[in-house]
PDB file of N, CA and C in Angstrom:
ATOM      1  N   MET A   1     -14.194 -18.378 -43.376  1.00  0.00           N
ATOM      2  CA  MET A   1     -14.042 -18.190 -42.049  1.00  0.00           C
ATOM      3  C   MET A   1     -15.615 -18.065 -41.464  1.00  0.00           C
ATOM      4  N   GLY A   2     -15.561 -16.852 -40.693  1.00  0.00           N
ATOM      5  CA  GLY A   2     -17.088 -16.666 -40.438  1.00  0.00           C
ATOM      6  C   GLY A   2     -18.074 -16.609 -41.345  1.00  0.00           C
ATOM      7  N   GLY A   3     -18.116 -15.595 -42.178  1.00  0.00           N
ATOM      8  CA  GLY A   3     -18.946 -15.282 -43.119  1.00  0.00           C
ATOM      9  C   GLY A   3     -19.602 -13.913 -42.382  1.00  0.00           C
ATOM     10  N   TRP A   4     -20.312 -13.270 -43.036  1.00  0.00           N
ATOM     11  CA  TRP A   4     -21.049 -12.202 -43.105  1.00  0.00           C
ATOM     12  C   TRP A   4     -22.358 -12.493 -41.910  1.00  0.00           C
ATOM     13  N   ALA A   5     -22.390 -13.313 -41.356  1.00  0.00           N
ATOM     14  CA  ALA A   5     -23.876 -13.870 -39.733  1.00  0.00           C
ATOM     15  C   ALA A   5     -23.174 -13.682 -39.120  1.00  0.00           C
ATOM     16  N   LEU A   6     -21.780 -14.320 -39.056  1.00  0.00           N
ATOM     17  CA  LEU A   6     -20.550 -14.297 -37.632  1.00  0.00           C
ATOM     18  C   LEU A   6     -20.191 -12.976 -37.424  1.00  0.00           C
ATOM     19  N   GLU A   7     -20.451 -11.925 -38.858  1.00  0.00           N
ATOM     20  CA  GLU A   7     -19.415 -10.364 -37.947  1.00  0.00           C
ATOM     21  C   GLU A   7     -20.823  -9.499 -38.050  1.00  0.00           C
ATOM     22  N   ILE A   8     -21.629  -9.840 -38.810  1.00  0.00           N
ATOM     23  CA  ILE A   8     -23.287  -9.219 -37.696  1.00  0.00           C
ATOM     24  C   ILE A   8     -23.285  -9.373 -36.045  1.00  0.00           C
ATOM     25  N   GLY A   9     -23.594 -10.639 -36.070  1.00  0.00           N
ATOM     26  CA  GLY A   9     -23.579 -11.436 -34.537  1.00  0.00           C
ATOM     27  C   GLY A   9     -21.960 -10.130 -33.580  1.00  0.00           C
ATOM     28  N   LYS A  10     -21.162 -10.145 -34.263  1.00  0.00           N
ATOM     29  CA  LYS A  10     -19.809 -10.027 -33.142  1.00  0.00           C
ATOM     30  C   LYS A  10     -20.428  -8.603 -33.209  1.00  0.00           C
ATOM     31  N   MET A  11     -20.409  -7.998 -33.895  1.00  0.00           N
ATOM     32  CA  MET A  11     -21.309  -5.622 -34.170  1.00  0.00           C
ATOM     33  C   MET A  11     -22.570  -5.668 -32.847  1.00  0.00           C
ATOM     34  N   ALA A  12     -23.593  -6.766 -33.444  1.00  0.00           N
ATOM     35  CA  ALA A  12     -24.737  -6.585 -32.167  1.00  0.00           C
ATOM     36  C   ALA A  12     -23.823  -6.700 -31.209  1.00  0.00           C
ATOM     37  N   LEU A  13     -22.641  -8.022 -30.595  1.00  0.00           N
ATOM     38  CA  LEU A  13     -22.927  -7.801 -29.219  1.00  0.00           C
ATOM     39  C   LEU A  13     -21.745  -6.547 -28.925  1.00  0.00           C
ATOM     40  N   TYR A  14     -21.141  -6.098 -29.827  1.00  0.00           N
ATOM     41  CA  TYR A  14     -19.839  -5.011 -30.022  1.00  0.00           C
ATOM     42  C   TYR A  14     -20.411  -3.795 -29.237  1.00  0.00           C
ATOM     43  N   MET A  15     -21.946  -3.660 -29.808  1.00  0.00           N
ATOM     44  CA  MET A  15     -22.506  -2.930 -29.790  1.00  0.00           C
ATOM     45  C   MET A  15     -23.844  -2.615 -28.205  1.00  0.00           C
ATOM     46  N   THR A  16     -24.352  -3.798 -28.009  1.00  0.00           N
ATOM     47  CA  THR A  16     -25.411  -4.686 -27.711  1.00  0.00           C
ATOM     48  C   THR A  16     -24.538  -3.947 -25.689  1.00  0.00           C
ATOM     49  N   PHE A  17     -23.538  -4.926 -25.756  1.00  0.00           N
ATOM     50  CA  PHE A  17     -22.909  -5.268 -24.323  1.00  0.00           C
ATOM     51  C   PHE A  17     -23.136  -3.621 -23.911  1.00  0.00           C
ATOM     52  N   PRO A  18     -22.180  -2.603 -24.114  1.00  0.00           N
ATOM     53  CA  PRO A  18     -22.150  -1.665 -23.724  1.00  0.00           C
ATOM     54  C   PRO A  18     -22.902  -0.843 -23.110  1.00  0.00           C
ATOM     55  N   VAL A  19     -23.868  -0.656 -23.833  1.00  0.00           N
ATOM     56  CA  VAL A  19     -24.931   0.485 -23.843  1.00  0.00           C
ATOM     57  C   VAL A  19     -26.351  -0.922 -22.673  1.00  0.00           C
ATOM     58  N   ALA A  20     -25.734  -2.246 -23.094  1.00  0.00           N
ATOM     59  CA  ALA A  20     -26.890  -2.586 -21.992  1.00  0.00           C
ATOM     60  C   ALA A  20     -26.242  -2.762 -20.235  1.00  0.00           C
ATOM     61  N   MET A  21     -24.650  -2.898 -20.639  1.00  0.00           N
ATOM     62  CA  MET A  21     -24.040  -2.182 -19.179  1.00  0.00           C
ATOM     63  C   MET A  21     -24.198  -1.046 -18.355  1.00  0.00           C
ATOM     64  N   PHE A  22     -24.231   0.439 -19.679  1.00  0.00           N
ATOM     65  CA  PHE A  22     -24.425   1.132 -19.063  1.00  0.00           C
ATOM     66  C   PHE A  22     -26.271   1.603 -18.627  1.00  0.00           C
ATOM     67  N   HIS A  23     -27.151   0.765 -18.718  1.00  0.00           N
ATOM     68  CA  HIS A  23     -28.428   0.937 -19.106  1.00  0.00           C
ATOM     69  C   HIS A  23     -28.093   0.118 -17.401  1.00  0.00           C
ATOM     70  N   TRP A  24     -27.872  -1.009 -16.845  1.00  0.00           N
ATOM     71  CA  TRP A  24     -27.825  -1.750 -16.167  1.00  0.00           C
ATOM     72  C   TRP A  24     -27.463  -0.778 -14.209  1.00  0.00           C
ATOM     73  N   PHE A  25     -26.160  -0.393 -14.896  1.00  0.00           N
ATOM     74  CA  PHE A  25     -25.482  -0.033 -13.576  1.00  0.00           C
ATOM     75  C   PHE A  25     -25.718   2.162 -13.368  1.00  0.00           C
ATOM     76  N   ASN A  26     -26.219   2.503 -14.280  1.00  0.00           N
ATOM     77  CA  ASN A  26     -27.029   3.868 -13.734  1.00  0.00           C
ATOM     78  C   ASN A  26     -28.082   3.136 -13.883  1.00  0.00           C
ATOM     79  N   GLN A  27     -28.988   2.346 -12.962  1.00  0.00           N
ATOM     80  CA  GLN A  27     -30.196   2.893 -11.761  1.00  0.00           C
ATOM     81  C   GLN A  27     -30.734   3.386 -10.919  1.00  0.00           C
ATOM     82  N   PRO A  28     -31.334   4.783 -10.812  1.00  0.00           N
ATOM     83  CA  PRO A  28     -31.370   5.360  -9.524  1.00  0.00           C
ATOM     84  C   PRO A  28     -30.744   4.117  -8.226  1.00  0.00           C
ATOM     85  N   GLU A  29     -32.127   3.297  -8.218  1.00  0.00           N
ATOM     86  CA  GLU A  29     -31.765   2.484  -6.296  1.00  0.00           C
ATOM     87  C   GLU A  29     -30.271   1.931  -6.880  1.00  0.00           C
ATOM     88  N   TYR A  30     -29.896   1.415  -7.825  1.00  0.00           N
ATOM     89  CA  TYR A  30     -28.683   0.632  -7.859  1.00  0.00           C
ATOM     90  C   TYR A  30     -27.042   2.169  -7.119  1.00  0.00           C
ATOM     91  N   PHE A  31     -27.555   3.118  -8.011  1.00  0.00           N
ATOM     92  CA  PHE A  31     -25.885   4.189  -8.132  1.00  0.00           C
ATOM     93  C   PHE A  31     -26.631   4.940  -6.880  1.00  0.00           C
ATOM     94  N   GLU A  32     -27.768   4.786  -5.910  1.00  0.00           N
ATOM     95  CA  GLU A  32     -28.033   5.602  -5.056  1.00  0.00           C
ATOM     96  C   GLU A  32     -27.332   4.876  -3.805  1.00  0.00           C
ATOM     97  N   LYS A  33     -27.996   2.883  -3.862  1.00  0.00           N
ATOM     98  CA  LYS A  33     -27.514   1.844  -2.949  1.00  0.00           C
ATOM     99  C   LYS A  33     -25.400   2.503  -2.466  1.00  0.00           C
ATOM    100  N   TRP A  34     -25.042   1.942  -3.957  1.00  0.00           N
ATOM    101  CA  TRP A  34     -23.023   1.876  -4.103  1.00  0.00           C
ATOM    102  C   TRP A  34     -23.392   3.616  -3.515  1.00  0.00           C
ATOM    103  N   VAL A  35     -23.195   4.187  -3.971  1.00  0.00           N
ATOM    104  CA  VAL A  35     -22.758   5.627  -3.206  1.00  0.00           C
ATOM    105  C   VAL A  35     -23.441   5.530  -1.576  1.00  0.00           C
ATOM    106  N   THR A  36     -24.229   5.496  -0.815  1.00  0.00           N
ATOM    107  CA  THR A  36     -24.476   4.933   0.652  1.00  0.00           C
ATOM    108  C   THR A  36     -24.054   4.542   1.414  1.00  0.00           C
ATOM    109  N   ASP A  37     -23.557   3.157   0.154  1.00  0.00           N
ATOM    110  CA  ASP A  37     -22.458   2.048   0.498  1.00  0.00           C
ATOM    111  C   ASP A  37     -21.336   2.614   0.774  1.00  0.00           C
ATOM    112  N   THR A  38     -20.622   3.610   0.210  1.00  0.00           N
ATOM    113  CA  THR A  38     -19.488   3.869  -0.086  1.00  0.00           C
ATOM    114  C   THR A  38     -18.924   4.496   0.641  1.00  0.00           C
ATOM    115  N   ARG A  39     -19.488   5.812   0.850  1.00  0.00           N
ATOM    116  CA  ARG A  39     -20.274   7.350   1.598  1.00  0.00           C
ATOM    117  C   ARG A  39     -20.067   6.475   3.385  1.00  0.00           C
ATOM    118  N   ARG A  40     -20.179   5.227   3.549  1.00  0.00           N
ATOM    119  CA  ARG A  40     -20.607   5.018   4.957  1.00  0.00           C
ATOM    120  C   ARG A  40     -19.415   3.916   4.930  1.00  0.00           C
ATOM    121  N   GLN A  41     -18.675   3.662   4.156  1.00  0.00           N
ATOM    122  CA  GLN A  41     -17.060   2.738   4.006  1.00  0.00           C
ATOM    123  C   GLN A  41     -15.819   4.247   4.610  1.00  0.00           C
ATOM    124  N   LEU A  42     -16.665   4.828   3.562  1.00  0.00           N
ATOM    125  CA  LEU A  42     -15.538   6.442   3.679  1.00  0.00           C
ATOM    126  C   LEU A  42     -15.627   7.005   4.947  1.00  0.00           C
ATOM    127  N   TYR A  43     -17.055   8.210   5.160  1.00  0.00           N
ATOM    128  CA  TYR A  43     -16.533   8.549   6.174  1.00  0.00           C
ATOM    129  C   TYR A  43     -18.158   7.531   7.273  1.00  0.00           C
ATOM    130  N   PRO A  44     -17.495   6.316   7.829  1.00  0.00           N
ATOM    131  CA  PRO A  44     -18.553   6.248   9.403  1.00  0.00           C
ATOM    132  C   PRO A  44     -18.596   7.398   9.808  1.00  0.00           C
ATOM    133  N   PRO A  45     -19.945   6.809  10.412  1.00  0.00           N
ATOM    134  CA  PRO A  45     -20.888   6.976  11.588  1.00  0.00           C
ATOM    135  C   PRO A  45     -20.015   7.981  13.066  1.00  0.00           C
ATOM    136  N   GLU A  46     -20.644   9.179  12.991  1.00  0.00           N
ATOM    137  CA  GLU A  46     -19.308   9.386  14.129  1.00  0.00           C
ATOM    138  C   GLU A  46     -19.945   8.234  14.929  1.00  0.00           C
ATOM    139  N   ASN A  47     -18.993   8.052  16.665  1.00  0.00           N
ATOM    140  CA  ASN A  47     -18.704   7.306  17.683  1.00  0.00           C
ATOM    141  C   ASN A  47     -19.199   8.728  18.783  1.00  0.00           C
ATOM    142  N   PRO A  48     -19.716   8.983  19.520  1.00  0.00           N
ATOM    143  CA  PRO A  48     -19.515  10.256  20.845  1.00  0.00           C
ATOM    144  C   PRO A  48     -18.704   9.948  20.953  1.00  0.00           C
ATOM    145  N   GLU A  49     -18.267   8.870  21.812  1.00  0.00           N
ATOM    146  CA  GLU A  49     -16.980   8.227  23.125  1.00  0.00           C
ATOM    147  C   GLU A  49     -15.874   8.761  22.107  1.00  0.00           C
ATOM    148  N   HIS A  50     -15.392   7.877  20.368  1.00  0.00           N
ATOM    149  CA  HIS A  50     -14.234   8.743  19.936  1.00  0.00           C
ATOM    150  C   HIS A  50     -14.232   9.607  20.241  1.00  0.00           C
ATOM    151  N   ARG A  51     -15.166  10.596  19.720  1.00  0.00           N
ATOM    152  CA  ARG A  51     -15.223  11.913  19.936  1.00  0.00           C
ATOM    153  C   ARG A  51     -14.638  13.027  20.400  1.00  0.00           C
ATOM    154  N   ALA A  52     -15.172  12.560  22.138  1.00  0.00           N
ATOM    155  CA  ALA A  52     -14.581  13.123  23.186  1.00  0.00           C
ATOM    156  C   ALA A  52     -13.418  12.342  23.417  1.00  0.00           C
ATOM    157  N   GLN A  53     -12.514  11.531  22.784  1.00  0.00           N
ATOM    158  CA  GLN A  53     -10.669  11.331  23.250  1.00  0.00           C
ATOM    159  C   GLN A  53      -9.665  12.189  22.130  1.00  0.00           C
ATOM    160  N   ILE A  54     -10.620  12.454  20.877  1.00  0.00           N
ATOM    161  CA  ILE A  54      -9.739  13.532  20.509  1.00  0.00           C
ATOM    162  C   ILE A  54      -9.656  14.646  21.237  1.00  0.00           C
ATOM    163  N   GLU A  55     -11.263  15.424  21.486  1.00  0.00           N
ATOM    164  CA  GLU A  55     -11.347  16.461  21.818  1.00  0.00           C
ATOM    165  C   GLU A  55     -10.252  16.406  23.016  1.00  0.00           C
ATOM    166  N   LYS A  56      -9.728  14.812  23.578  1.00  0.00           N
ATOM    167  CA  LYS A  56      -9.614  15.028  25.282  1.00  0.00           C
ATOM    168  C   LYS A  56      -7.899  15.681  24.951  1.00  0.00           C
ATOM    169  N   ALA A  57      -7.483  14.670  23.163  1.00  0.00           N
ATOM    170  CA  ALA A  57      -6.322  14.318  23.054  1.00  0.00           C
ATOM    171  C   ALA A  57      -5.881  15.859  22.732  1.00  0.00           C
ATOM    172  N   ILE A  58      -7.081  16.766  21.858  1.00  0.00           N
ATOM    173  CA  ILE A  58      -6.149  18.208  20.900  1.00  0.00           C
ATOM    174  C   ILE A  58      -6.149  19.346  22.353  1.00  0.00           C
ATOM    175  N   ARG A  59      -7.090  19.404  23.529  1.00  0.00           N
ATOM    176  CA  ARG A  59      -6.646  19.678  24.434  1.00  0.00           C
ATOM    177  C   ARG A  59      -5.240  19.710  25.242  1.00  0.00           C
ATOM    178  N   ASN A  60      -5.018  18.084  25.023  1.00  0.00           N
ATOM    179  CA  ASN A  60      -3.978  17.266  26.426  1.00  0.00           C
ATOM    180  C   ASN A  60      -2.889  18.913  25.448  1.00  0.00           C
ATOM    181  N   VAL A  61      -3.003  18.251  24.502  1.00  0.00           N
ATOM    182  CA  VAL A  61      -1.995  18.636  22.860  1.00  0.00           C
ATOM    183  C   VAL A  61      -1.917  20.064  23.166  1.00  0.00           C
ATOM    184  N   ARG A  62      -2.682  20.923  23.112  1.00  0.00           N
ATOM    185  CA  ARG A  62      -2.884  22.443  23.683  1.00  0.00           C
ATOM    186  C   ARG A  62      -2.309  23.052  24.656  1.00  0.00           C
ATOM    187  N   GLU A  63      -2.778  22.587  25.351  1.00  0.00           N
ATOM    188  CA  GLU A  63      -2.235  22.640  26.876  1.00  0.00           C
ATOM    189  C   GLU A  63      -0.429  22.808  26.990  1.00  0.00           C
ATOM    190  N   ARG A  64      -0.175  21.346  26.527  1.00  0.00           N
ATOM    191  CA  ARG A  64       1.182  21.180  26.680  1.00  0.00           C
ATOM    192  C   ARG A  64       1.659  22.337  26.121  1.00  0.00           C
ATOM    193  N   HIS A  65       0.816  22.196  24.351  1.00  0.00           N
ATOM    194  CA  HIS A  65       2.507  23.180  23.592  1.00  0.00           C
ATOM    195  C   HIS A  65       2.237  25.542  24.255  1.00  0.00           C
ATOM    196  N   ASP A  66       1.075  25.548  25.077  1.00  0.00           N
ATOM    197  CA  ASP A  66       0.604  26.303  25.950  1.00  0.00           C
ATOM    198  C   ASP A  66       1.907  26.746  26.664  1.00  0.00           C
ATOM    199  N   ASN A  67       2.542  25.336  27.781  1.00  0.00           N
ATOM    200  CA  ASN A  67       2.808  25.620  28.739  1.00  0.00           C
ATOM    201  C   ASN A  67       4.532  25.958  28.062  1.00  0.00           C
ATOM    202  N   GLU A  68       4.426  25.378  26.718  1.00  0.00           N
ATOM    203  CA  GLU A  68       5.822  24.732  26.560  1.00  0.00           C
ATOM    204  C   GLU A  68       6.451  26.984  26.216  1.00  0.00           C
ATOM    205  N   LEU A  69       5.532  27.196  25.399  1.00  0.00           N
ATOM    206  CA  LEU A  69       5.353  29.060  25.263  1.00  0.00           C
ATOM    207  C   LEU A  69       5.390  29.802  26.648  1.00  0.00           C
ATOM    208  N   MET A  70       4.698  29.741  27.195  1.00  0.00           N
ATOM    209  CA  MET A  70       4.868  30.097  28.626  1.00  0.00           C
ATOM    210  C   MET A  70       6.126  30.212  29.504  1.00  0.00           C
ATOM    211  N   LYS A  71       6.855  28.774  29.305  1.00  0.00           N
ATOM    212  CA  LYS A  71       7.902  28.885  29.774  1.00  0.00           C
ATOM    213  C   LYS A  71       9.443  29.340  28.903  1.00  0.00           C
ATOM    214  N   ALA A  72       9.239  29.406  28.210  1.00  0.00           N
ATOM    215  CA  ALA A  72      10.233  30.347  26.897  1.00  0.00           C
ATOM    216  C   ALA A  72      10.357  31.329  27.080  1.00  0.00           C
ATOM    217  N   LEU A  73       8.883  32.295  27.564  1.00  0.00           N
ATOM    218  CA  LEU A  73       8.380  33.627  27.531  1.00  0.00           C
ATOM    219  C   LEU A  73       9.195  34.139  28.622  1.00  0.00           C
ATOM    220  N   GLU A  74       8.977  33.116  30.001  1.00  0.00           N
ATOM    221  CA  GLU A  74       9.584  33.578  31.273  1.00  0.00           C
ATOM    222  C   GLU A  74      10.686  33.582  31.122  1.00  0.00           C
ATOM    223  N   GLU A  75      11.345  32.679  29.967  1.00  0.00           N
ATOM    224  CA  GLU A  75      12.785  32.928  30.426  1.00  0.00           C
ATOM    225  C   GLU A  75      13.282  34.083  29.115  1.00  0.00           C
ATOM    226  N   VAL A  76      13.147  34.062  28.728  1.00  0.00           N
ATOM    227  CA  VAL A  76      12.690  35.210  27.925  1.00  0.00           C
ATOM    228  C   VAL A  76      12.874  36.866  28.638  1.00  0.00           C
ATOM    229  N   GLU A  77      11.875  36.600  29.489  1.00  0.00           N
ATOM    230  CA  GLU A  77      12.048  37.961  30.346  1.00  0.00           C
ATOM    231  C   GLU A  77      12.590  37.941  31.080  1.00  0.00           C
ATOM    232  N   GLN A  78      13.248  37.062  32.135  1.00  0.00           N
ATOM    233  CA  GLN A  78      14.426  36.236  32.561  1.00  0.00           C
ATOM    234  C   GLN A  78      15.887  37.172  32.377  1.00  0.00           C
ATOM    235  N   LYS A  79      16.210  36.562  31.300  1.00  0.00           N
ATOM    236  CA  LYS A  79      17.056  37.367  30.810  1.00  0.00           C
ATOM    237  C   LYS A  79      16.726  38.682  30.224  1.00  0.00           C
ATOM    238  N   GLU A  80      15.797  39.541  29.871  1.00  0.00           N
ATOM    239  CA  GLU A  80      15.930  40.698  29.798  1.00  0.00           C
ATOM    240  C   GLU A  80      15.597  41.714  30.823  1.00  0.00           C
ATOM    241  N   GLN A  81      15.236  40.610  32.176  1.00  0.00           N
ATOM    242  CA  GLN A  81      15.600  41.372  33.835  1.00  0.00           C
ATOM    243  C   GLN A  81      17.635  41.280  33.712  1.00  0.00           C
ATOM    244  N   ARG A  82      17.747  40.608  33.947  1.00  0.00           N
ATOM    245  CA  ARG A  82      19.113  40.769  34.084  1.00  0.00           C
ATOM    246  C   ARG A  82      20.013  41.475  33.500  1.00  0.00           C
ATOM    247  N   GLY A  83      19.444  40.882  31.893  1.00  0.00           N
ATOM    248  CA  GLY A  83      19.602  42.550  31.112  1.00  0.00           C
ATOM    249  C   GLY A  83      20.111  43.752  31.754  1.00  0.00           C
ATOM    250  N   LYS A  84      19.031  44.104  32.142  1.00  0.00           N
ATOM    251  CA  LYS A  84      18.717  45.170  32.136  1.00  0.00           C
ATOM    252  C   LYS A  84      19.373  45.648  34.130  1.00  0.00           C
ATOM    253  N   VAL A  85      19.641  44.507  34.660  1.00  0.00           N
ATOM    254  CA  VAL A  85      20.290  44.774  36.679  1.00  0.00           C
ATOM    255  C   VAL A  85      21.638  45.081  36.124  1.00  0.00           C
TER     256      VAL A  85
END
């Protein structure tokens, strides 16, 4: 087959490759760049206009919900007053 020299060469490659990859990918500059880029992809910087639109939509939903609750409360009060009369 290959002999002992080939086996030693394969073993050296099997041991060197993971160590070299660990060393290469754990450099602080590379890691910091990767973390920064990934964070910007996942959590892009806020757009003030977009934030204002979200807050406006939240206010509209809350107002609509409050109006529905007020209507339901008024109906309950009217039913109670009719029952007392």
